């Protein structure tokens, strides 16, 4: 089974990829998405859409972003951030359907390590339920909130949290630090995987 489920539209000469920002609640997924939008202003991106707003979260945020071409086909990325609250687990699972790449946003605070790990295990379970292993899906890990005081060194977090051994980045979603770099790395993985498949 190919890990890339990109939708190829021959009539429009477009390849559509689905990227999902996944992680526990309040880690900075939505903020990261908005920083991505700001950084890529004017580069063929759509405005984020917020759907099904509730008191605490969004059902998901969505951003369309056009990139370069592959073999004459335009590439378009549809980027979603999942709600963090556990009561939205069904929505989180649903949004992973047809995913081509995942940005896992972890909270760098020491007291959030177990929450990060529980969410990574949830992600593993959802992917396995769909017939995938985490190592088959292009993925990056963001250690967010690196600007907060009393956070552990990155080496400690890496050992504790990066259980899938994927490329990882220190990020500060509120300022945008590291957000675009991690996204670019994920896009590179997604496109390389597509080239390998085809």
mmCIF file of C-alpha atoms in Angstrom:
data_model
loop_
_atom_site.group_PDB
_atom_site.id
_atom_site.type_symbol
_atom_site.label_atom_id
_atom_site.label_comp_id
_atom_site.label_asym_id
_atom_site.label_seq_id
_atom_site.Cartn_x
_atom_site.Cartn_y
_atom_site.Cartn_z
ATOM 1 C CA UNK A 1 0.000 0.000 0.000
ATOM 2 C CA UNK A 2 1.419 3.371 -1.006
ATOM 3 C CA UNK A 3 1.618 5.902 1.816
ATOM 4 C CA UNK A 4 0.874 8.734 -0.628
ATOM 5 C CA UNK A 5 -2.834 9.003 -1.330
ATOM 6 C CA UNK A 6 -2.588 12.188 -3.416
ATOM 7 C CA UNK A 7 -5.617 12.903 -5.573
ATOM 8 C CA UNK A 8 -4.529 13.335 -9.201
ATOM 9 C CA UNK A 9 -6.932 15.338 -11.362
ATOM 10 C CA UNK A 10 -5.904 14.747 -14.994
ATOM 11 C CA UNK A 11 -8.489 17.158 -16.400
ATOM 12 C CA UNK A 12 -7.120 20.074 -14.339
ATOM 13 C CA UNK A 13 -3.513 18.775 -14.408
ATOM 14 C CA UNK A 14 -3.428 19.026 -10.611
ATOM 15 C CA UNK A 15 -2.121 16.856 -7.791
ATOM 16 C CA UNK A 16 -3.840 17.469 -4.457
ATOM 17 C CA UNK A 17 -2.081 16.551 -1.225
ATOM 18 C CA UNK A 18 -3.564 16.469 2.268
ATOM 19 C CA UNK A 19 -1.427 17.640 5.198
ATOM 20 C CA UNK A 20 -2.691 17.342 8.773
ATOM 21 C CA UNK A 21 -1.396 19.191 11.844
ATOM 22 C CA UNK A 22 -1.948 16.713 14.699
ATOM 23 C CA UNK A 23 -1.253 16.958 18.432
ATOM 24 C CA UNK A 24 -2.771 17.467 21.866
ATOM 25 C CA UNK A 25 -4.996 20.431 22.665
ATOM 26 C CA UNK A 26 -3.472 23.885 23.082
ATOM 27 C CA UNK A 27 -0.086 22.976 21.543
ATOM 28 C CA UNK A 28 -0.167 25.585 18.768
ATOM 29 C CA UNK A 29 -1.527 23.706 15.740
ATOM 30 C CA UNK A 30 -3.945 26.430 14.632
ATOM 31 C CA UNK A 31 -1.412 29.179 15.411
ATOM 32 C CA UNK A 32 1.154 27.315 13.278
ATOM 33 C CA UNK A 33 -1.303 27.157 10.397
ATOM 34 C CA UNK A 34 -1.947 30.899 10.599
ATOM 35 C CA UNK A 35 1.791 31.613 10.732
ATOM 36 C CA UNK A 36 2.223 29.456 7.652
ATOM 37 C CA UNK A 37 -0.443 31.498 5.892
ATOM 38 C CA UNK A 38 1.260 34.762 6.872
ATOM 39 C CA UNK A 39 4.704 33.554 5.782
ATOM 40 C CA UNK A 40 3.452 32.347 2.414
ATOM 41 C CA UNK A 41 1.370 35.452 1.721
ATOM 42 C CA UNK A 42 0.867 35.860 -2.012
ATOM 43 C CA UNK A 43 2.290 32.460 -2.917
ATOM 44 C CA UNK A 44 -0.895 30.892 -4.219
ATOM 45 C CA UNK A 45 -2.548 30.192 -0.928
ATOM 46 C CA UNK A 46 -6.166 30.376 0.054
ATOM 47 C CA UNK A 47 -7.518 31.871 3.235
ATOM 48 C CA UNK A 48 -7.906 29.526 6.207
ATOM 49 C CA UNK A 49 -11.470 28.385 6.636
ATOM 50 C CA UNK A 50 -12.838 27.650 10.072
ATOM 51 C CA UNK A 51 -15.564 25.077 10.188
ATOM 52 C CA UNK A 52 -17.970 24.049 12.958
ATOM 53 C CA UNK A 53 -16.800 26.486 15.597
ATOM 54 C CA UNK A 54 -17.498 25.485 19.178
ATOM 55 C CA UNK A 55 -16.615 27.187 22.449
ATOM 56 C CA UNK A 56 -13.143 25.677 22.794
ATOM 57 C CA UNK A 57 -11.938 24.595 19.410
ATOM 58 C CA UNK A 58 -12.522 24.438 15.702
ATOM 59 C CA UNK A 59 -13.681 21.274 14.045
ATOM 60 C CA UNK A 60 -10.735 21.952 11.788
ATOM 61 C CA UNK A 61 -8.864 24.755 10.141
ATOM 62 C CA UNK A 62 -8.194 24.454 6.441
ATOM 63 C CA UNK A 63 -5.696 26.224 4.204
ATOM 64 C CA UNK A 64 -5.194 25.626 0.477
ATOM 65 C CA UNK A 65 -1.693 26.265 -0.814
ATOM 66 C CA UNK A 66 -0.398 25.948 -4.362
ATOM 67 C CA UNK A 67 3.222 25.004 -4.922
ATOM 68 C CA UNK A 68 5.325 24.131 -7.964
ATOM 69 C CA UNK A 69 4.743 21.567 -10.671
ATOM 70 C CA UNK A 70 5.580 17.893 -11.067
ATOM 71 C CA UNK A 71 5.743 16.590 -14.633
ATOM 72 C CA UNK A 72 3.474 19.401 -15.808
ATOM 73 C CA UNK A 73 0.988 18.931 -12.970
ATOM 74 C CA UNK A 74 0.346 21.747 -10.494
ATOM 75 C CA UNK A 75 0.642 20.723 -6.862
ATOM 76 C CA UNK A 76 -1.904 21.875 -4.310
ATOM 77 C CA UNK A 77 -1.722 21.264 -0.573
ATOM 78 C CA UNK A 78 -4.812 21.152 1.601
ATOM 79 C CA UNK A 79 -3.709 21.725 5.176
ATOM 80 C CA UNK A 80 -5.850 20.893 8.195
ATOM 81 C CA UNK A 81 -5.352 21.301 11.935
ATOM 82 C CA UNK A 82 -7.278 18.859 14.068
ATOM 83 C CA UNK A 83 -9.090 19.788 17.281
ATOM 84 C CA UNK A 84 -7.024 18.845 20.305
ATOM 85 C CA UNK A 85 -9.730 17.990 22.808
ATOM 86 C CA UNK A 86 -10.235 14.262 23.327
ATOM 87 C CA UNK A 87 -14.007 14.582 22.873
ATOM 88 C CA UNK A 88 -13.263 15.287 19.191
ATOM 89 C CA UNK A 89 -11.391 12.002 18.714
ATOM 90 C CA UNK A 90 -13.751 10.885 15.938
ATOM 91 C CA UNK A 91 -13.073 14.129 14.050
ATOM 92 C CA UNK A 92 -9.324 13.695 14.528
ATOM 93 C CA UNK A 93 -9.535 10.186 13.128
ATOM 94 C CA UNK A 94 -11.707 11.269 10.201
ATOM 95 C CA UNK A 95 -9.291 14.042 9.221
ATOM 96 C CA UNK A 96 -6.453 11.507 8.904
ATOM 97 C CA UNK A 97 -8.311 9.685 6.140
ATOM 98 C CA UNK A 98 -6.371 10.123 2.906
ATOM 99 C CA UNK A 99 -3.515 11.974 4.662
ATOM 100 C CA UNK A 100 -0.277 12.452 2.703
ATOM 101 C CA UNK A 101 1.791 14.076 5.451
ATOM 102 C CA UNK A 102 1.584 14.866 9.163
ATOM 103 C CA UNK A 103 3.035 17.683 11.264
ATOM 104 C CA UNK A 104 2.868 16.546 14.890
ATOM 105 C CA UNK A 105 2.876 19.587 17.181
ATOM 106 C CA UNK A 106 4.155 18.717 20.656
ATOM 107 C CA UNK A 107 4.186 20.978 23.719
ATOM 108 C CA UNK A 108 7.781 21.457 24.943
ATOM 109 C CA UNK A 109 6.810 21.854 28.597
ATOM 110 C CA UNK A 110 8.094 19.033 30.806
ATOM 111 C CA UNK A 111 4.684 18.394 32.368
ATOM 112 C CA UNK A 112 3.209 17.824 28.897
ATOM 113 C CA UNK A 113 5.469 14.905 27.901
ATOM 114 C CA UNK A 114 2.923 12.231 28.842
ATOM 115 C CA UNK A 115 0.157 14.085 27.000
ATOM 116 C CA UNK A 116 2.359 14.268 23.890
ATOM 117 C CA UNK A 117 3.123 10.544 24.120
ATOM 118 C CA UNK A 118 -0.540 9.621 24.614
ATOM 119 C CA UNK A 119 -1.438 11.639 21.514
ATOM 120 C CA UNK A 120 1.361 10.004 19.484
ATOM 121 C CA UNK A 121 -0.007 6.600 20.497
ATOM 122 C CA UNK A 122 -3.488 7.745 19.476
ATOM 123 C CA UNK A 123 -2.037 8.760 16.099
ATOM 124 C CA UNK A 124 -0.334 5.377 15.749
ATOM 125 C CA UNK A 125 -3.622 3.631 16.525
ATOM 126 C CA UNK A 126 -5.587 5.649 13.962
ATOM 127 C CA UNK A 127 -2.985 5.039 11.241
ATOM 128 C CA UNK A 128 -2.815 1.310 11.989
ATOM 129 C CA UNK A 129 -6.607 1.132 11.916
ATOM 130 C CA UNK A 130 -6.396 2.521 8.373
ATOM 131 C CA UNK A 131 -3.771 -0.045 7.417
ATOM 132 C CA UNK A 132 -0.660 2.137 7.770
ATOM 133 C CA UNK A 133 2.399 2.290 9.969
ATOM 134 C CA UNK A 134 3.624 5.729 11.135
ATOM 135 C CA UNK A 135 6.955 5.231 9.331
ATOM 136 C CA UNK A 136 5.076 4.886 6.019
ATOM 137 C CA UNK A 137 3.597 8.394 6.224
ATOM 138 C CA UNK A 138 5.784 11.484 5.687
ATOM 139 C CA UNK A 139 5.972 13.195 9.075
ATOM 140 C CA UNK A 140 7.777 15.896 11.031
ATOM 141 C CA UNK A 141 7.633 16.697 14.724
ATOM 142 C CA UNK A 142 7.515 20.260 16.068
ATOM 143 C CA UNK A 143 8.592 20.925 19.660
ATOM 144 C CA UNK A 144 6.515 24.056 20.112
ATOM 145 C CA UNK A 145 6.596 26.734 22.827
ATOM 146 C CA UNK A 146 10.418 26.766 22.942
ATOM 147 C CA UNK A 147 10.229 30.366 24.144
ATOM 148 C CA UNK A 148 8.694 29.410 27.496
ATOM 149 C CA UNK A 149 10.839 29.352 30.664
ATOM 150 C CA UNK A 150 11.880 26.087 32.326
ATOM 151 C CA UNK A 151 11.583 23.861 29.277
ATOM 152 C CA UNK A 152 13.875 20.827 28.988
ATOM 153 C CA UNK A 153 16.818 20.737 26.554
ATOM 154 C CA UNK A 154 15.882 19.592 23.069
ATOM 155 C CA UNK A 155 17.972 16.404 23.428
ATOM 156 C CA UNK A 156 15.850 15.286 26.390
ATOM 157 C CA UNK A 157 12.610 15.968 24.535
ATOM 158 C CA UNK A 158 13.892 14.181 21.457
ATOM 159 C CA UNK A 159 14.624 11.029 23.476
ATOM 160 C CA UNK A 160 11.293 11.166 25.274
ATOM 161 C CA UNK A 161 8.896 12.267 22.535
ATOM 162 C CA UNK A 162 10.248 11.466 19.053
ATOM 163 C CA UNK A 163 9.147 7.824 19.179
ATOM 164 C CA UNK A 164 8.780 7.602 15.376
ATOM 165 C CA UNK A 165 12.314 8.993 14.767
ATOM 166 C CA UNK A 166 11.145 11.613 12.259
ATOM 167 C CA UNK A 167 12.806 14.959 11.398
ATOM 168 C CA UNK A 168 12.086 17.375 14.244
ATOM 169 C CA UNK A 169 12.120 21.128 14.743
ATOM 170 C CA UNK A 170 12.096 23.619 17.588
ATOM 171 C CA UNK A 171 9.206 26.017 16.990
ATOM 172 C CA UNK A 172 7.545 29.064 18.482
ATOM 173 C CA UNK A 173 4.169 29.194 16.746
ATOM 174 C CA UNK A 174 3.288 32.600 18.179
ATOM 175 C CA UNK A 175 6.252 34.193 16.343
ATOM 176 C CA UNK A 176 6.417 31.689 13.478
ATOM 177 C CA UNK A 177 9.938 30.529 14.352
ATOM 178 C CA UNK A 178 10.651 27.125 12.773
ATOM 179 C CA UNK A 179 7.101 26.724 11.428
ATOM 180 C CA UNK A 180 7.894 27.243 7.736
ATOM 181 C CA UNK A 181 11.116 25.192 7.912
ATOM 182 C CA UNK A 182 9.276 22.183 9.306
ATOM 183 C CA UNK A 183 6.516 22.517 6.699
ATOM 184 C CA UNK A 184 9.084 22.693 3.875
ATOM 185 C CA UNK A 185 10.755 19.530 5.166
ATOM 186 C CA UNK A 186 7.399 17.750 5.186
ATOM 187 C CA UNK A 187 6.574 18.918 1.639
ATOM 188 C CA UNK A 188 9.984 17.617 0.499
ATOM 189 C CA UNK A 189 9.207 14.203 2.048
ATOM 190 C CA UNK A 190 5.720 14.113 0.495
ATOM 191 C CA UNK A 191 7.005 14.985 -2.990
ATOM 192 C CA UNK A 192 9.914 12.512 -2.737
ATOM 193 C CA UNK A 193 7.505 9.766 -1.702
ATOM 194 C CA UNK A 194 5.261 10.561 -4.669
ATOM 195 C CA UNK A 195 8.247 10.412 -7.051
ATOM 196 C CA UNK A 196 9.278 7.049 -5.564
ATOM 197 C CA UNK A 197 5.770 5.678 -6.085
ATOM 198 C CA UNK A 198 5.395 6.969 -9.645
#
